Amino acid sequence: MAKDLFIDLLYVEKVTDDKRTENQFKELLKGFKKQYLNTTPKYEIDFKKAYSNKRKYYLKLIENEYIKNFNQINDALDANSTADHLSFLYDNAHRKFLNYLTQIKNYISDNVIVESLSLKPIQNDKSDEAYIISFLKANAMMLFMELQERFSELSDAEIYTIEELHEVFFNEEPPQELIVKSYSGAEIKTVRKQVKQSSIFNAIQGDFRKENNDVLSYNALINKIKQREFAKLEELLNEKGIIDDEYNFIKDRGNKILLAAFMVKLTETKYFNERIFFDSKPSKKIEPKHIYKFFAYRYGPSSNAGKEYRRFLGTEKRAYQKLVEANFWLDQIK
């Protein structure tokens, strides 16, 4: 799975595309490392028990991602810092969680998800999808509620109740029995994780692999006036866990489709030269194959996203647009 599960389950690694067997999910469940909340929550979820290994797997995946987000906002916003800095951090988290709600609502609408299927004693692709997306929705709502209940004094953003989240963001009446409820468990001793110094990634403005006559050079492909910005974007790829500190592609699920979207976004925003110039023959137009071959060589053979790149340029433009809209780091590339 790629870097933001709340978005990836909607656009990158959709539940309906997952054809793994019950036995495979059973094995995956054994590999989960238990995650712990770093302080007592304000809310909890009352959700129908999962019986299949597929549902158990996705619930654990979403639960772990929720805990990661919960711990991050508490570590960041409960720290000693200036009021302006804390307000900035709050607004960033607020936008992020609002985007979760918006994208989940769009997915439910676009894919005609009947959430009541999640409560029925049937197990098929549609009921599994309804069950998992409903749980994702509940966790996104709970994150939003935790954020504003704990730290809303840091911002002037509007405050919502759980009932209002259903009405405002999902255009629905709140259920008679709320899924997101006030926490009723035992107090959790507050634990603050020490921040480790991250590894240093050195972005390289130029070629660093052996010359390859089948691949355009850095200067031949990357627009000179965009090269500094391109280096910053490669730092972002490293930060997002798409390439490692040695410029090698990280083969996590969903990373290849994000790399393809990254290449399309760079194409749209004129990061690439339009033509190749030669000393002794006419210039030649740069084509899509030149672009995806450059990245496949730069980040290693397992990074070849040529097929995904061509699809985003052609038959899957709408899927590309949705992916960009859902991922702020892609959307902000100019």
Short mmCIF file of C-alpha atoms in Angstrom, two decimals:
data_model
loop_
_atom_site.label_atom_id
_atom_site.label_comp_id
_atom_site.label_asym_id
_atom_site.label_seq_id
_atom_site.Cartn_x
_atom_site.Cartn_y
_atom_site.Cartn_z
CA MET A 1 0.00 0.00 0.00
CA ALA A 2 1.23 3.47 -0.77
CA LYS A 3 1.47 6.50 1.45
CA ASP A 4 -2.02 7.70 2.45
CA LEU A 5 -4.40 4.83 3.03
CA PHE A 6 -7.50 7.03 3.35
CA ILE A 7 -6.95 8.13 -0.26
CA ASP A 8 -5.23 5.04 -1.66
CA LEU A 9 -8.19 2.75 -0.91
CA LEU A 10 -10.33 5.02 -3.07
CA TYR A 11 -8.08 5.63 -6.05
CA VAL A 12 -4.81 3.68 -5.94
CA GLU A 13 -5.43 0.21 -4.47
CA LYS A 14 -9.21 -0.14 -4.60
CA VAL A 15 -10.84 -2.86 -2.54
CA THR A 16 -12.70 -4.15 -5.58
CA ASP A 17 -9.41 -4.74 -7.40
CA ASP A 18 -8.02 -6.91 -4.61
CA LYS A 19 -8.33 -10.55 -5.71
CA ARG A 20 -6.30 -12.16 -2.96
CA THR A 21 -7.76 -15.30 -1.39
CA GLU A 22 -8.99 -15.82 2.17
CA ASN A 23 -5.88 -17.89 2.89
CA GLN A 24 -3.65 -15.09 1.62
CA PHE A 25 -5.45 -12.57 3.84
CA LYS A 26 -5.08 -14.97 6.77
CA GLU A 27 -1.31 -14.99 6.27
CA LEU A 28 -1.20 -11.20 5.93
CA LEU A 29 -3.05 -10.81 9.22
CA LYS A 30 -0.23 -12.63 10.99
CA GLY A 31 2.21 -9.91 9.94
CA PHE A 32 0.42 -6.97 11.53
CA LYS A 33 2.31 -5.18 14.26
CA LYS A 34 0.03 -3.88 17.01
CA GLN A 35 -0.23 -0.09 17.11
CA TYR A 36 -0.98 1.89 20.27
CA LEU A 37 -2.70 5.23 20.83
CA ASN A 38 -0.39 7.70 22.54
CA THR A 39 -3.13 9.18 24.74
CA THR A 40 -6.75 8.60 25.74
CA PRO A 41 -9.07 9.23 22.76
CA LYS A 42 -12.26 11.25 22.88
CA TYR A 43 -14.11 8.92 20.50
CA GLU A 44 -14.44 5.28 19.52
CA ILE A 45 -16.21 3.31 16.78
CA ASP A 46 -19.06 0.85 17.28
CA PHE A 47 -18.91 -1.22 14.10
CA LYS A 48 -20.23 -4.59 12.95
CA LYS A 49 -17.75 -7.40 13.65
CA ALA A 50 -15.69 -8.67 10.70
CA TYR A 51 -15.90 -12.41 10.02
CA SER A 52 -13.98 -12.93 6.77
CA ASN A 53 -10.19 -12.64 6.67
CA LYS A 54 -10.48 -10.01 3.94
CA ARG A 55 -12.62 -7.76 6.12
CA LYS A 56 -10.43 -8.38 9.17
CA TYR A 57 -7.35 -7.43 7.14
CA TYR A 58 -8.78 -4.15 5.86
CA LEU A 59 -10.17 -3.20 9.26
CA LYS A 60 -6.76 -3.71 10.83
CA LEU A 61 -5.12 -1.76 7.99
CA ILE A 62 -7.50 1.19 8.46
CA GLU A 63 -7.29 1.04 12.24
CA ASN A 64 -3.49 1.21 12.12
CA GLU A 65 -3.61 4.17 9.75
CA TYR A 66 -6.08 5.91 12.05
CA ILE A 67 -3.76 5.39 15.04
CA LYS A 68 -0.81 6.74 13.07
CA ASN A 69 -2.74 9.92 12.19
CA PHE A 70 -4.12 10.25 15.73
CA ASN A 71 -0.65 10.01 17.26
CA GLN A 72 0.83 12.44 14.75
CA ILE A 73 -1.67 15.21 15.45
CA ASN A 74 -1.25 14.80 19.19
CA ASP A 75 2.54 14.86 18.97
CA ALA A 76 2.54 17.89 16.66
CA LEU A 77 -0.19 20.05 18.20
CA ASP A 78 0.48 19.32 21.87
CA ALA A 79 4.08 20.48 21.51
CA ASN A 80 5.71 23.68 22.73
CA SER A 81 5.71 26.06 19.78
CA THR A 82 4.53 29.47 18.69
CA ALA A 83 0.81 30.13 18.33
CA ASP A 84 1.25 30.89 14.62
CA HIS A 85 3.11 27.64 14.00
CA LEU A 86 0.52 25.56 15.87
CA SER A 87 -2.27 27.31 13.98
CA PHE A 88 -0.52 26.50 10.71
CA LEU A 89 -0.18 22.83 11.69
CA TYR A 90 -3.83 22.67 12.75
CA ASP A 91 -5.02 24.16 9.46
CA ASN A 92 -2.93 21.62 7.52
CA ALA A 93 -4.42 18.71 9.48
CA HIS A 94 -7.91 20.21 9.15
CA ARG A 95 -7.58 20.45 5.35
CA LYS A 96 -6.21 16.91 5.19
CA PHE A 97 -9.09 15.39 7.17
CA LEU A 98 -11.71 17.47 5.34
CA ASN A 99 -10.26 16.11 2.11
CA TYR A 100 -10.69 12.58 3.45
CA LEU A 101 -14.39 13.26 4.07
CA THR A 102 -14.87 14.85 0.65
CA GLN A 103 -13.09 12.11 -1.28
CA ILE A 104 -14.92 9.32 0.57
CA LYS A 105 -18.24 11.05 -0.09
CA ASN A 106 -17.36 11.34 -3.80
CA TYR A 107 -16.35 7.69 -3.96
CA ILE A 108 -19.59 6.55 -2.32
CA SER A 109 -21.59 8.67 -4.76
CA ASP A 110 -19.61 7.82 -7.91
CA ASN A 111 -19.61 4.08 -7.21
CA VAL A 112 -23.19 3.90 -5.89
CA ILE A 113 -22.10 2.34 -2.60
CA VAL A 114 -25.10 1.08 -0.62
CA GLU A 115 -23.75 1.31 2.91
CA SER A 116 -26.59 -0.76 4.37
CA LEU A 117 -25.06 -3.77 2.58
CA SER A 118 -22.31 -3.69 5.18
CA LEU A 119 -24.84 -4.78 7.82
CA LYS A 120 -26.32 -7.71 5.88
CA PRO A 121 -25.18 -11.32 6.47
CA ILE A 122 -23.88 -11.74 2.92
CA GLN A 123 -20.31 -11.79 1.68
CA ASN A 124 -19.58 -10.75 -1.89
CA ASP A 125 -17.53 -8.07 -3.61
CA LYS A 126 -20.20 -5.37 -3.27
CA SER A 127 -20.95 -6.04 0.39
CA ASP A 128 -17.21 -6.23 1.18
CA GLU A 129 -16.69 -2.89 -0.54
CA ALA A 130 -19.61 -1.31 1.35
CA TYR A 131 -18.33 -2.71 4.65
CA ILE A 132 -14.73 -1.53 4.19
CA ILE A 133 -15.58 1.92 2.80
CA SER A 134 -18.10 2.45 5.61
CA PHE A 135 -15.38 1.67 8.15
CA LEU A 136 -12.98 4.00 6.33
CA LYS A 137 -15.63 6.74 6.45
CA ALA A 138 -16.20 6.24 10.20
CA ASN A 139 -12.47 6.48 10.91
CA ALA A 140 -12.15 9.65 8.81
CA MET A 141 -15.03 11.20 10.76
CA MET A 142 -13.45 10.14 14.05
CA LEU A 143 -10.11 11.71 13.07
CA PHE A 144 -11.86 14.97 12.24
CA MET A 145 -13.73 14.94 15.56
CA GLU A 146 -10.58 14.18 17.56
CA LEU A 147 -8.74 17.05 15.87
CA GLN A 148 -11.37 19.71 16.50
CA GLU A 149 -12.29 18.53 20.01
CA ARG A 150 -8.66 18.67 21.15
CA PHE A 151 -7.24 21.63 19.29
CA SER A 152 -10.01 23.78 17.76
CA GLU A 153 -8.85 26.79 19.81
CA LEU A 154 -5.87 26.98 17.42
CA SER A 155 -8.09 28.00 14.50
CA ASP A 156 -11.22 29.86 13.49
CA ALA A 157 -12.46 26.92 11.39
CA GLU A 158 -16.11 25.99 11.84
CA ILE A 159 -16.90 23.34 14.46
CA TYR A 160 -19.18 20.38 13.61
CA THR A 161 -20.93 17.73 15.67
CA ILE A 162 -20.89 14.10 14.54
CA GLU A 163 -24.49 14.47 13.37
CA GLU A 164 -23.55 17.54 11.34
CA LEU A 165 -20.72 15.66 9.63
CA HIS A 166 -23.28 13.19 8.29
CA GLU A 167 -25.53 15.99 7.08
CA VAL A 168 -22.97 18.48 5.74
CA PHE A 169 -20.39 16.17 4.18
CA PHE A 170 -22.42 13.09 3.25
CA ASN A 171 -25.87 14.61 2.61
CA GLU A 172 -27.50 11.99 4.82
CA GLU A 173 -29.44 11.78 8.03
CA PRO A 174 -27.36 10.58 10.97
CA PRO A 175 -28.01 6.93 11.84
CA GLN A 176 -30.24 6.33 14.86
CA GLU A 177 -27.34 4.52 16.49
CA LEU A 178 -24.20 6.56 15.85
CA ILE A 179 -21.14 4.61 14.73
CA VAL A 180 -18.72 7.24 16.06
CA LYS A 181 -19.38 7.60 19.78
CA SER A 182 -17.81 9.10 22.88
CA TYR A 183 -14.97 6.95 24.19
CA SER A 184 -15.99 4.63 27.03
CA GLY A 185 -12.79 2.68 27.63
CA ALA A 186 -10.01 2.91 30.18
CA GLU A 187 -7.64 5.85 30.38
CA ILE A 188 -4.47 5.48 28.34
CA LYS A 189 -1.22 6.71 29.77
CA THR A 190 0.11 9.48 27.53
CA VAL A 191 3.20 8.46 25.58
CA ARG A 192 5.15 10.89 23.46
CA LYS A 193 7.32 9.44 20.74
CA GLN A 194 10.79 10.91 20.46
CA VAL A 195 11.41 12.42 17.07
CA LYS A 196 14.28 10.73 15.27
CA GLN A 197 16.46 12.59 12.84
CA SER A 198 15.48 11.45 9.39
CA SER A 199 17.94 10.14 6.86
CA ILE A 200 19.37 12.69 4.48
CA PHE A 201 18.44 12.44 0.81
CA ASN A 202 20.69 14.37 -1.53
CA ALA A 203 18.80 15.41 -4.65
CA ILE A 204 21.05 15.31 -7.71
CA GLN A 205 20.61 17.87 -10.48
CA GLY A 206 22.03 15.76 -13.27
CA ASP A 207 22.79 12.20 -14.32
CA PHE A 208 24.36 9.79 -11.85
CA ARG A 209 24.03 6.42 -13.59
CA LYS A 210 26.24 5.13 -16.39
CA GLU A 211 25.55 6.75 -19.76
CA ASN A 212 22.91 4.86 -21.73
CA ASN A 213 22.42 5.60 -25.43
CA ASP A 214 18.80 4.42 -25.22
CA VAL A 215 17.91 6.96 -22.51
CA LEU A 216 17.87 10.75 -22.71
CA SER A 217 20.32 12.60 -20.50
CA TYR A 218 19.09 14.75 -17.62
CA ASN A 219 19.82 18.01 -19.45
CA ALA A 220 18.27 16.74 -22.68
CA LEU A 221 14.95 15.98 -20.97
CA ILE A 222 14.57 18.27 -17.95
CA ASN A 223 13.82 21.91 -18.79
CA LYS A 224 16.78 23.95 -17.55
CA ILE A 225 14.63 26.57 -15.81
CA LYS A 226 12.77 23.79 -13.96
CA GLN A 227 15.77 21.77 -12.80
CA ARG A 228 15.98 23.28 -9.32
CA GLU A 229 12.26 22.68 -8.75
CA PHE A 230 12.60 19.16 -10.13
CA ALA A 231 15.29 18.42 -7.52
CA LYS A 232 12.89 19.56 -4.78
CA LEU A 233 10.21 17.28 -6.19
CA GLU A 234 12.60 14.33 -6.05
CA GLU A 235 13.10 15.14 -2.38
CA LEU A 236 9.31 14.87 -2.09
CA LEU A 237 9.35 11.45 -3.80
CA ASN A 238 11.85 10.35 -1.16
CA GLU A 239 9.75 11.83 1.64
CA LYS A 240 6.67 10.00 0.32
CA GLY A 241 8.54 6.69 0.28
CA ILE A 242 8.52 6.30 -3.51
CA ILE A 243 12.32 6.38 -3.92
CA ASP A 244 14.91 5.59 -1.26
CA ASP A 245 18.01 7.55 -0.25
CA GLU A 246 19.99 5.86 -3.06
CA TYR A 247 17.46 6.87 -5.74
CA ASN A 248 16.07 3.33 -6.04
CA PHE A 249 12.34 2.84 -6.51
CA ILE A 250 10.55 1.40 -3.45
CA LYS A 251 8.32 -1.47 -4.57
CA ASP A 252 5.38 -0.82 -2.25
CA ARG A 253 1.88 -1.43 -3.58
CA GLY A 254 0.50 1.70 -5.21
CA ASN A 255 3.86 3.43 -5.70
CA LYS A 256 4.04 2.74 -9.43
CA ILE A 257 0.69 4.37 -10.14
CA LEU A 258 1.74 7.41 -8.08
CA LEU A 259 5.00 7.63 -10.03
CA ALA A 260 3.03 7.50 -13.30
CA ALA A 261 0.76 10.32 -12.09
CA PHE A 262 3.87 12.27 -11.06
CA MET A 263 5.25 11.94 -14.61
CA VAL A 264 1.98 13.08 -16.17
CA LYS A 265 1.83 16.07 -13.83
CA LEU A 266 5.39 17.03 -14.81
CA THR A 267 4.41 16.70 -18.47
CA GLU A 268 1.44 19.03 -17.97
CA THR A 269 3.49 21.61 -16.09
CA LYS A 270 6.28 21.79 -18.70
CA TYR A 271 9.11 20.20 -16.72
CA PHE A 272 10.28 18.44 -19.88
CA ASN A 273 11.85 19.93 -23.00
CA GLU A 274 9.78 19.62 -26.16
CA ARG A 275 12.59 18.64 -28.51
CA ILE A 276 16.00 16.95 -28.56
CA PHE A 277 18.69 18.91 -30.39
CA PHE A 278 21.67 17.40 -32.22
CA ASP A 279 24.86 18.90 -33.64
CA SER A 280 24.70 17.25 -37.05
CA LYS A 281 21.04 16.38 -37.69
CA PRO A 282 17.58 17.90 -37.29
CA SER A 283 15.97 18.14 -33.88
CA LYS A 284 13.55 15.46 -32.75
CA LYS A 285 10.32 15.71 -30.77
CA ILE A 286 10.38 14.27 -27.25
CA GLU A 287 7.75 11.53 -26.97
CA PRO A 288 6.15 9.74 -23.99
CA LYS A 289 8.54 6.80 -24.39
CA HIS A 290 11.52 9.11 -23.79
CA ILE A 291 9.97 10.26 -20.51
CA TYR A 292 9.08 6.91 -18.93
CA LYS A 293 12.38 5.35 -20.08
CA PHE A 294 14.27 8.20 -18.39
CA PHE A 295 12.54 7.58 -15.05
CA ALA A 296 12.81 3.79 -15.34
CA TYR A 297 16.58 4.15 -15.76
CA ARG A 298 16.94 6.88 -13.13
CA TYR A 299 15.02 5.01 -10.41
CA GLY A 300 15.85 1.44 -11.47
CA PRO A 301 14.13 -1.17 -13.69
CA SER A 302 11.39 -2.02 -11.18
CA SER A 303 10.16 1.58 -11.51
CA ASN A 304 9.09 1.25 -15.15
CA ALA A 305 5.63 2.86 -15.10
CA GLY A 306 5.35 3.22 -18.86
CA LYS A 307 2.07 1.31 -19.11
CA GLU A 308 0.42 3.35 -16.35
CA TYR A 309 1.81 6.61 -17.77
CA ARG A 310 0.39 5.92 -21.25
CA ARG A 311 -3.00 5.02 -19.79
CA PHE A 312 -3.17 8.24 -17.79
CA LEU A 313 -2.36 10.20 -20.94
CA GLY A 314 -4.98 8.28 -22.92
CA THR A 315 -7.90 6.17 -21.76
CA GLU A 316 -7.67 6.84 -18.01
CA LYS A 317 -7.47 10.64 -17.87
CA ARG A 318 -10.39 10.81 -15.45
CA ALA A 319 -8.75 8.34 -13.06
CA TYR A 320 -5.57 10.42 -13.22
CA GLN A 321 -7.46 13.63 -12.40
CA LYS A 322 -9.12 12.01 -9.39
CA LEU A 323 -5.78 10.72 -8.14
CA VAL A 324 -4.22 14.18 -8.40
CA GLU A 325 -7.17 15.89 -6.72
CA ALA A 326 -6.95 13.41 -3.86
CA ASN A 327 -3.19 13.81 -3.32
CA PHE A 328 -2.22 17.33 -2.30
CA TRP A 329 1.47 16.80 -3.01
CA LEU A 330 0.67 16.00 -6.66
CA ASP A 331 -1.94 18.72 -6.99
CA GLN A 332 0.46 21.45 -5.83
CA ILE A 333 3.09 20.75 -8.53
CA LYS A 334 3.23 23.85 -10.72
#
